[in-house]
Short mmCIF file of C-alpha atoms and ligand atoms in Angstrom, two decimals:
data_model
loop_
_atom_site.label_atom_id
_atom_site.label_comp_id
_atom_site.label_asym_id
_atom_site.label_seq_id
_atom_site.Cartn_x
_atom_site.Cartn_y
_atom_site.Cartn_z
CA UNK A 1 35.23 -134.23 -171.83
CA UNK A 2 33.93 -134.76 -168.31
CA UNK A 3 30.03 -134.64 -167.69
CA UNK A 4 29.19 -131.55 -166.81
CA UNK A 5 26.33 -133.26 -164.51
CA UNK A 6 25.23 -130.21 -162.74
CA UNK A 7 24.54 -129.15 -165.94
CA UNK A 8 22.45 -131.89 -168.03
CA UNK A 9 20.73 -133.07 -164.33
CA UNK A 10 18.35 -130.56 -164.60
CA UNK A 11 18.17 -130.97 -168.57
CA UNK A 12 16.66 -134.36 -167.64
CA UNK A 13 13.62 -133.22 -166.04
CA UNK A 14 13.34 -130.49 -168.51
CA UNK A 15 13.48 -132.17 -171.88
CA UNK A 16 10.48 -133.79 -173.83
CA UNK A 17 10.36 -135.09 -177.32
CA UNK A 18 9.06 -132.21 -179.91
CA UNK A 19 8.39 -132.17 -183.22
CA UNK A 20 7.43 -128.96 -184.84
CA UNK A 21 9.81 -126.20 -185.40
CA UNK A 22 9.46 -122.58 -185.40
CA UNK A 23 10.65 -121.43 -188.97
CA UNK A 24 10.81 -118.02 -187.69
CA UNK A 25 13.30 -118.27 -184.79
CA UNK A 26 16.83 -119.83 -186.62
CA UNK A 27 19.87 -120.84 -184.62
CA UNK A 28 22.06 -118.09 -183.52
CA UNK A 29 25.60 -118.60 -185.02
CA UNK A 30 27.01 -118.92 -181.36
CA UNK A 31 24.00 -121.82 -180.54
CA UNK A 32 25.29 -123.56 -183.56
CA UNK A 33 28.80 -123.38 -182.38
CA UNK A 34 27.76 -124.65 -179.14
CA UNK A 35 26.65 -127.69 -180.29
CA UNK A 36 29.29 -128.42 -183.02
CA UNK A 37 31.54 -128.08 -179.90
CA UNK A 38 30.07 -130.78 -177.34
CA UNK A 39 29.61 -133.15 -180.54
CA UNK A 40 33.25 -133.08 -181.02
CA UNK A 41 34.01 -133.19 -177.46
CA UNK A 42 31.96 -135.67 -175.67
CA UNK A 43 33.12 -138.97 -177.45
CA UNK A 44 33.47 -141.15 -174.55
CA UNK A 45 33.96 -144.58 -176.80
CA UNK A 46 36.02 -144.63 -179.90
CA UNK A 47 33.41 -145.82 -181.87
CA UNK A 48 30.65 -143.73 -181.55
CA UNK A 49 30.30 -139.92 -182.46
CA UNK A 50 27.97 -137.25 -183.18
CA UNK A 51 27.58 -134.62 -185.97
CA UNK A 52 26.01 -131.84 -186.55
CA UNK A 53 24.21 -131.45 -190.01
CA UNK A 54 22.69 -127.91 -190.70
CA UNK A 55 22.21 -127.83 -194.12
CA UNK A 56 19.39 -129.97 -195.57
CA UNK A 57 17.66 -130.74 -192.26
CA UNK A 58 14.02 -131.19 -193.27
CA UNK A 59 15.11 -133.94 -196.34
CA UNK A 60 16.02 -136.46 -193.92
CA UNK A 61 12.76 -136.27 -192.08
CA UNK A 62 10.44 -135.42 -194.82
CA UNK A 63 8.09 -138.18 -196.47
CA UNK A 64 9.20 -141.04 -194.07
CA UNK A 65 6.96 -144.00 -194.66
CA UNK A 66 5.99 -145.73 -191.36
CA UNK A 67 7.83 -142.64 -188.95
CA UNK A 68 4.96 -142.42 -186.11
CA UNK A 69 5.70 -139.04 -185.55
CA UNK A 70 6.70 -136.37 -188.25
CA UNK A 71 9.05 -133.46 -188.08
CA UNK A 72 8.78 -130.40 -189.71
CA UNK A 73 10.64 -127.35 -189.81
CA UNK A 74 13.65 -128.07 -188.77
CA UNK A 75 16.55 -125.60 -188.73
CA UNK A 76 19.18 -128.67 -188.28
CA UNK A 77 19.96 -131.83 -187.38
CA UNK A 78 22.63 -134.37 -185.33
CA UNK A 79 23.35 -137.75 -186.71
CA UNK A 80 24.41 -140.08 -183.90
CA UNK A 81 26.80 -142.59 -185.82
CA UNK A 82 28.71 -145.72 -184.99
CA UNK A 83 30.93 -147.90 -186.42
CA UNK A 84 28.83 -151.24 -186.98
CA UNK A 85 31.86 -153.62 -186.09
CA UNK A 86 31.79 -152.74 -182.42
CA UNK A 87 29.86 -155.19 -180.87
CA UNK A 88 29.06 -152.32 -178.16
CA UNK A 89 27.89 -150.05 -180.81
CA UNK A 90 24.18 -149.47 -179.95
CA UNK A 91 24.59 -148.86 -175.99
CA UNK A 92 27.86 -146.35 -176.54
CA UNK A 93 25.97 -144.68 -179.59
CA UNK A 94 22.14 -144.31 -177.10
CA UNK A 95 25.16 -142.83 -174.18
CA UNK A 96 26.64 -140.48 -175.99
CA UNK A 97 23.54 -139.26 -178.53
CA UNK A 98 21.74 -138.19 -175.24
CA UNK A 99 24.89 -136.04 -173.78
CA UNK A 100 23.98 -134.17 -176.96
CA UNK A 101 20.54 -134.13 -176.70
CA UNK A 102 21.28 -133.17 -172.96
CA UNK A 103 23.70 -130.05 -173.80
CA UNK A 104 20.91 -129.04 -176.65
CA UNK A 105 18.46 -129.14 -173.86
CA UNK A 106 20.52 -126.78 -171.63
CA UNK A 107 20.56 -124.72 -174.19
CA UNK A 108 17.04 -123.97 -174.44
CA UNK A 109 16.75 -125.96 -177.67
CA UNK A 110 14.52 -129.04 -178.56
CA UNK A 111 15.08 -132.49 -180.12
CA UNK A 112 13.71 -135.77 -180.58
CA UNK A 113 15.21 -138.69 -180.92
CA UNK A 114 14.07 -140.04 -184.56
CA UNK A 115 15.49 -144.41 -185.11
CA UNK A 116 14.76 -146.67 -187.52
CA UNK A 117 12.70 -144.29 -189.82
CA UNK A 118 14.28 -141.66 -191.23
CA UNK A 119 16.03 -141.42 -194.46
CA UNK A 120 19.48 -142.95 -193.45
CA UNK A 121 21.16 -142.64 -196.28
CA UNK A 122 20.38 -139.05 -196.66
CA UNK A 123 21.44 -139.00 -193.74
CA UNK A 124 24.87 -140.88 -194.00
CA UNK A 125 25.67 -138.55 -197.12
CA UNK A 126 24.91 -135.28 -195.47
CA UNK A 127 26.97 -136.26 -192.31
CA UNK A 128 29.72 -137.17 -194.27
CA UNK A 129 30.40 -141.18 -192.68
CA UNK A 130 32.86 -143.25 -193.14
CA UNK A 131 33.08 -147.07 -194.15
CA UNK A 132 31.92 -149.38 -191.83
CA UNK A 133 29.80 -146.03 -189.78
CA UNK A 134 25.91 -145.93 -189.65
CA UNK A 135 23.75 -143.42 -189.07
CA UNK A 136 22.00 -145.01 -186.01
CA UNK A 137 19.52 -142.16 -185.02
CA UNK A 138 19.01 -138.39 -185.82
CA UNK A 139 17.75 -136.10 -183.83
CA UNK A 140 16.13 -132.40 -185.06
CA UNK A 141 17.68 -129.81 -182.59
CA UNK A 142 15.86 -126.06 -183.29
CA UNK A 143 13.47 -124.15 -180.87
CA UNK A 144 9.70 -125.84 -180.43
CA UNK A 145 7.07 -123.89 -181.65
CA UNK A 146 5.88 -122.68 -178.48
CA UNK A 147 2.40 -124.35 -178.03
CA UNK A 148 1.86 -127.90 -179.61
CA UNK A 149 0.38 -128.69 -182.62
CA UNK A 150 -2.85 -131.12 -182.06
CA UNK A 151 -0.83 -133.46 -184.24
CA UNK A 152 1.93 -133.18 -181.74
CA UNK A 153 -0.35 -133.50 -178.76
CA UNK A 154 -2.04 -136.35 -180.54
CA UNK A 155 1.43 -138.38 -181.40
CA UNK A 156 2.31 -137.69 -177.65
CA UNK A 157 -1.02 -139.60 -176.76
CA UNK A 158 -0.25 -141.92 -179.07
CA UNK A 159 3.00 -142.89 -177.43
CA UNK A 160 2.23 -142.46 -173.60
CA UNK A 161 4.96 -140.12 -173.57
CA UNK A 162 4.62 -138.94 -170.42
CA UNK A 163 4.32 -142.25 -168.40
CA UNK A 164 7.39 -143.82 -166.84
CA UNK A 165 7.12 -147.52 -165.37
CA UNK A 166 7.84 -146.78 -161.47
CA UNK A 167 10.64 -148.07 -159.87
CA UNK A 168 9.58 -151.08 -158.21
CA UNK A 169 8.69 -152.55 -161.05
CA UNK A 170 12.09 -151.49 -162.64
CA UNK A 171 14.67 -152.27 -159.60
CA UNK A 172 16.13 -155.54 -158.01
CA UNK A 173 18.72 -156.93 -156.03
CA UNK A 174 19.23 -154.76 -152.59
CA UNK A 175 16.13 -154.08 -150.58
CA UNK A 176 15.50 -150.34 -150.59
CA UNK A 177 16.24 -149.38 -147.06
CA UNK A 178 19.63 -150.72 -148.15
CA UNK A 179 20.26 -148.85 -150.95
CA UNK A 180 22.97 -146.19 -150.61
CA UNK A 181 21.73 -142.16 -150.78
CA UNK A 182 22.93 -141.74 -154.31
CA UNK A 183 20.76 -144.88 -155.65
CA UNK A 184 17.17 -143.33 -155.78
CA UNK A 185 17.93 -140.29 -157.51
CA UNK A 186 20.07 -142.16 -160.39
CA UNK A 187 17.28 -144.56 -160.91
CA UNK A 188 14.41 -141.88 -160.86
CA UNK A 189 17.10 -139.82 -163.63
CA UNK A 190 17.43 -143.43 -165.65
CA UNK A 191 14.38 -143.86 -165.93
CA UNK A 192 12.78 -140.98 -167.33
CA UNK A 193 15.41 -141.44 -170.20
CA UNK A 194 13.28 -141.22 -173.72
CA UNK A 195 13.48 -144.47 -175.44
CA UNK A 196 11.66 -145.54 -178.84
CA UNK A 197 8.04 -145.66 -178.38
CA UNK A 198 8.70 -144.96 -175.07
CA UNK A 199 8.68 -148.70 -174.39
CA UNK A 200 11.29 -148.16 -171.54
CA UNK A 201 12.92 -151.67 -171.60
CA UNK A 202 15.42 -151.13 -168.69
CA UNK A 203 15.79 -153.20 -165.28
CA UNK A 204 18.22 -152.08 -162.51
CA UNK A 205 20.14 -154.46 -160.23
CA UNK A 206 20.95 -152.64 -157.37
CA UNK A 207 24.33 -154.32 -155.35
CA UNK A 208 26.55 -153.07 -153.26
CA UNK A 209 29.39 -152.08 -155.33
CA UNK A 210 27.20 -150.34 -157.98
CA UNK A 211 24.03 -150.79 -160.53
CA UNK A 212 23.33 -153.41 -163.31
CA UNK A 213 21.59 -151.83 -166.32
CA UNK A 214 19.88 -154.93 -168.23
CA UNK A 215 17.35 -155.24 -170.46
CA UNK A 216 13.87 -156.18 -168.72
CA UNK A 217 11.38 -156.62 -171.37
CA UNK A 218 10.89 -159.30 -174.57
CA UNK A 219 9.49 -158.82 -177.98
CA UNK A 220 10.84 -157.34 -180.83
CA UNK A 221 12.70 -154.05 -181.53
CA UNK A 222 11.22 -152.99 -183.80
CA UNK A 223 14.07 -151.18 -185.86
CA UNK A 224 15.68 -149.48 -182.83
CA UNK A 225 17.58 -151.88 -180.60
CA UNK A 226 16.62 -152.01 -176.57
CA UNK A 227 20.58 -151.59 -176.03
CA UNK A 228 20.32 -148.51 -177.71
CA UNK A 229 17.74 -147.09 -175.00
CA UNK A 230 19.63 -148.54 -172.49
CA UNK A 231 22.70 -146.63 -173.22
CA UNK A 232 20.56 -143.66 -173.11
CA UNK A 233 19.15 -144.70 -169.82
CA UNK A 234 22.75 -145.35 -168.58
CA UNK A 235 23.96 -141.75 -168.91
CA UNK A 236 21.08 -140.55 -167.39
CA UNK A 237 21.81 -142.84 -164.42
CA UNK A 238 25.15 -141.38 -164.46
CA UNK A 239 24.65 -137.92 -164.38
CA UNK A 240 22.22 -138.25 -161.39
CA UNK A 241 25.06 -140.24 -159.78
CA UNK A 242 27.76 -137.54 -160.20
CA UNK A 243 25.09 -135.22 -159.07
CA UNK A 244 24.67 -137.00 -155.92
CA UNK A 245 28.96 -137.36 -155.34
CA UNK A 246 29.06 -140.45 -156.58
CA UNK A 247 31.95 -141.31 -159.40
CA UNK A 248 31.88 -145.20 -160.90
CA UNK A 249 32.80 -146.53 -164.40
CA UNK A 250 31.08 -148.79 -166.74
CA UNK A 251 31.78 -152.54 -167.32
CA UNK A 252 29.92 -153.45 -170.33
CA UNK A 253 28.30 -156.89 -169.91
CA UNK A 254 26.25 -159.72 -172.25
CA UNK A 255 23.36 -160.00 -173.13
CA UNK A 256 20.50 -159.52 -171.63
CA UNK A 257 22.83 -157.79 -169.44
CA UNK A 258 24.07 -154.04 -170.76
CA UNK A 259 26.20 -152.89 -168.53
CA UNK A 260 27.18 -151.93 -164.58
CA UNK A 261 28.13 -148.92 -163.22
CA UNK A 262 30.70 -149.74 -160.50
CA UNK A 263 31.34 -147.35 -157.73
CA UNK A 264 34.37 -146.28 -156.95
CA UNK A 265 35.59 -147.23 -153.11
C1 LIG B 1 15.98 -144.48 -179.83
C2 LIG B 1 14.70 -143.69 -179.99
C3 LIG B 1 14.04 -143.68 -181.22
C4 LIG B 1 12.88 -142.89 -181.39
N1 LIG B 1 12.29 -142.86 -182.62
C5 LIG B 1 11.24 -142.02 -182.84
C6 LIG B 1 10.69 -141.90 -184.16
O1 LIG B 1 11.10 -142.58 -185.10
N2 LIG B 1 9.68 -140.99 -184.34
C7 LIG B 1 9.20 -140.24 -183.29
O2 LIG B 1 8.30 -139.44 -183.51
N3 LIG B 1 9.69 -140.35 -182.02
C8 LIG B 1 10.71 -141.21 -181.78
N4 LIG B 1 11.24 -141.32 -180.51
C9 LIG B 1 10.73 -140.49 -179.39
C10 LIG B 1 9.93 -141.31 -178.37
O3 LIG B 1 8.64 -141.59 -178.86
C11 LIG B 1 9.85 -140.52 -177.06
O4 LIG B 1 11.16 -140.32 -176.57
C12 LIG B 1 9.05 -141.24 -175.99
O5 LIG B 1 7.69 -141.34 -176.39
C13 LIG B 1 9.12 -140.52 -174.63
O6 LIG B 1 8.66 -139.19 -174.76
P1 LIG B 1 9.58 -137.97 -174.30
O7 LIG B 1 10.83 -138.06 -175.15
O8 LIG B 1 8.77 -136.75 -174.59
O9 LIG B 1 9.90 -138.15 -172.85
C14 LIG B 1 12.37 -142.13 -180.29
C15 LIG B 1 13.03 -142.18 -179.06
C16 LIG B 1 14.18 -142.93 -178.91
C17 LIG B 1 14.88 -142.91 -177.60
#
């Protein structure tokens, strides 16, 4: 499936994490359709896919020991899954996950991406994976309750969510009366990707033939790899890029290198 940029660009401003659910407002048959459909459609690597798990929602989330932010209500949920032997695994699973979260977005739904903390194999069972797959995030998808809790104002304290690291601090390589038109708006789109804690731990290299997503900060992960954010914070970059007539393709790079979006010439 192609990006449907024009679509999920404005789904990037628009989405923030939530929690709580409104019990009273279910997913309409035709929603849940909607989403079963871009989870079987936007697989852009072999190895990592999405699925959408409405039975059972609030088990997975319910009682999780160390989770800094809880979920309740919700009507379902999408397991983002790879297979473990792909050494690309965490980056293609954080790309893909947020075209879903993206779609769920345009759809006038909520999510939030839940790693590390939720009950995976729950999770695993209810998703149905197979060997050698893991359950790598989940996310709750449902309509927000429509003002936020004060524990859900207090957990988005908590995490800063609203601040983004600006993008000096973020960007290197060209000078910025080099870059090219399409640059600024891909970076300001990459990096107000979510990531865990919102720790943002992207850098940009800017060059002339395209960008260089790597990842910028040290310390631990905490349960949820950086590459995973990064992958999110790649197809956010992406989108923004498409939006602004500008095709590339990903070359996937090592470590501490992710990956570089070359332009097409
Ligand atoms: C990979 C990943 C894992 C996350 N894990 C959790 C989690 O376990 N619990 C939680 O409440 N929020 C989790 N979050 C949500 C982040 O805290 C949130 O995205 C960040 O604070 C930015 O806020 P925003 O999404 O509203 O922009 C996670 C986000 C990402 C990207």
């Amino acid at each position: 499936m192609d990006i449907p940029f024009s679509r999920w660009h404005p789904a990037i401003e628009k989405r923030r994490s939530r929690r709580y659910f409104d019990p009273n407002l279910p997913l309409a048959p035709e929603t849940l359709a909607a989403l079963d459909k871009v989870c079987n459609q936007f697989v852009p690597f072999p190895h990592a896919r999405s699925r959408l798990v409405t039975e059972s929602a609030d088990s997975v989330f319910k009682g999780i020991i160390g989770s800094y932010g809880r979920i309740k209500n919700a009507p379902a949920f999408i397991a983002f899954i790879g297979n473990i032997s792909d050494p690309l695994v965490q980056e293609e699973v954080g790309y893909t996950g947020e075209g879903i979260i993206l779609e769920a977005t345009a759809l006038g739904l909520s999510t939030c991406w839940v790693g590390g903390f939720f009950r995976a194999e729950i999770a695993a069972s209810l998703a149905e994976v197979s060997h050698g797959e893991r359950v790598l995030a989940i996310t709750p998808v449902g309509y927000a309750q429509q003002s936020e809790s004060w524990e859900e104002r207090l957990m988005t304290g908590f995490a800063r969510s609203h601040n983004r690291v600006a993008i000096s601090k973020l960007a290197r390589g060209l000078p910025r009366e080099k870059w090219p038109d399409w640059v600024n708006p891909s970076l300001e789109a990459a990096r107000r990707a979510p990531s865990a804690a919102n720790r943002q731990p992207w850098g940009f290299d800017v060059q002339a033939d395209g960008i260089t997503v790597f990842v910028r900060t040290a310390g631990p992960e905490f349960n949820v790899s950086k590459r995973l954010d990064c992958g999110i914070a790649m197809l956010h970059l992406e989108v923004a890029a498409l939006d602004s007539g500008c095709k590339g393709k990903w070359e996937f790079l090592p470590s501490p290198q992710v990956a570089k979006f070359k332009t097409r010439s």
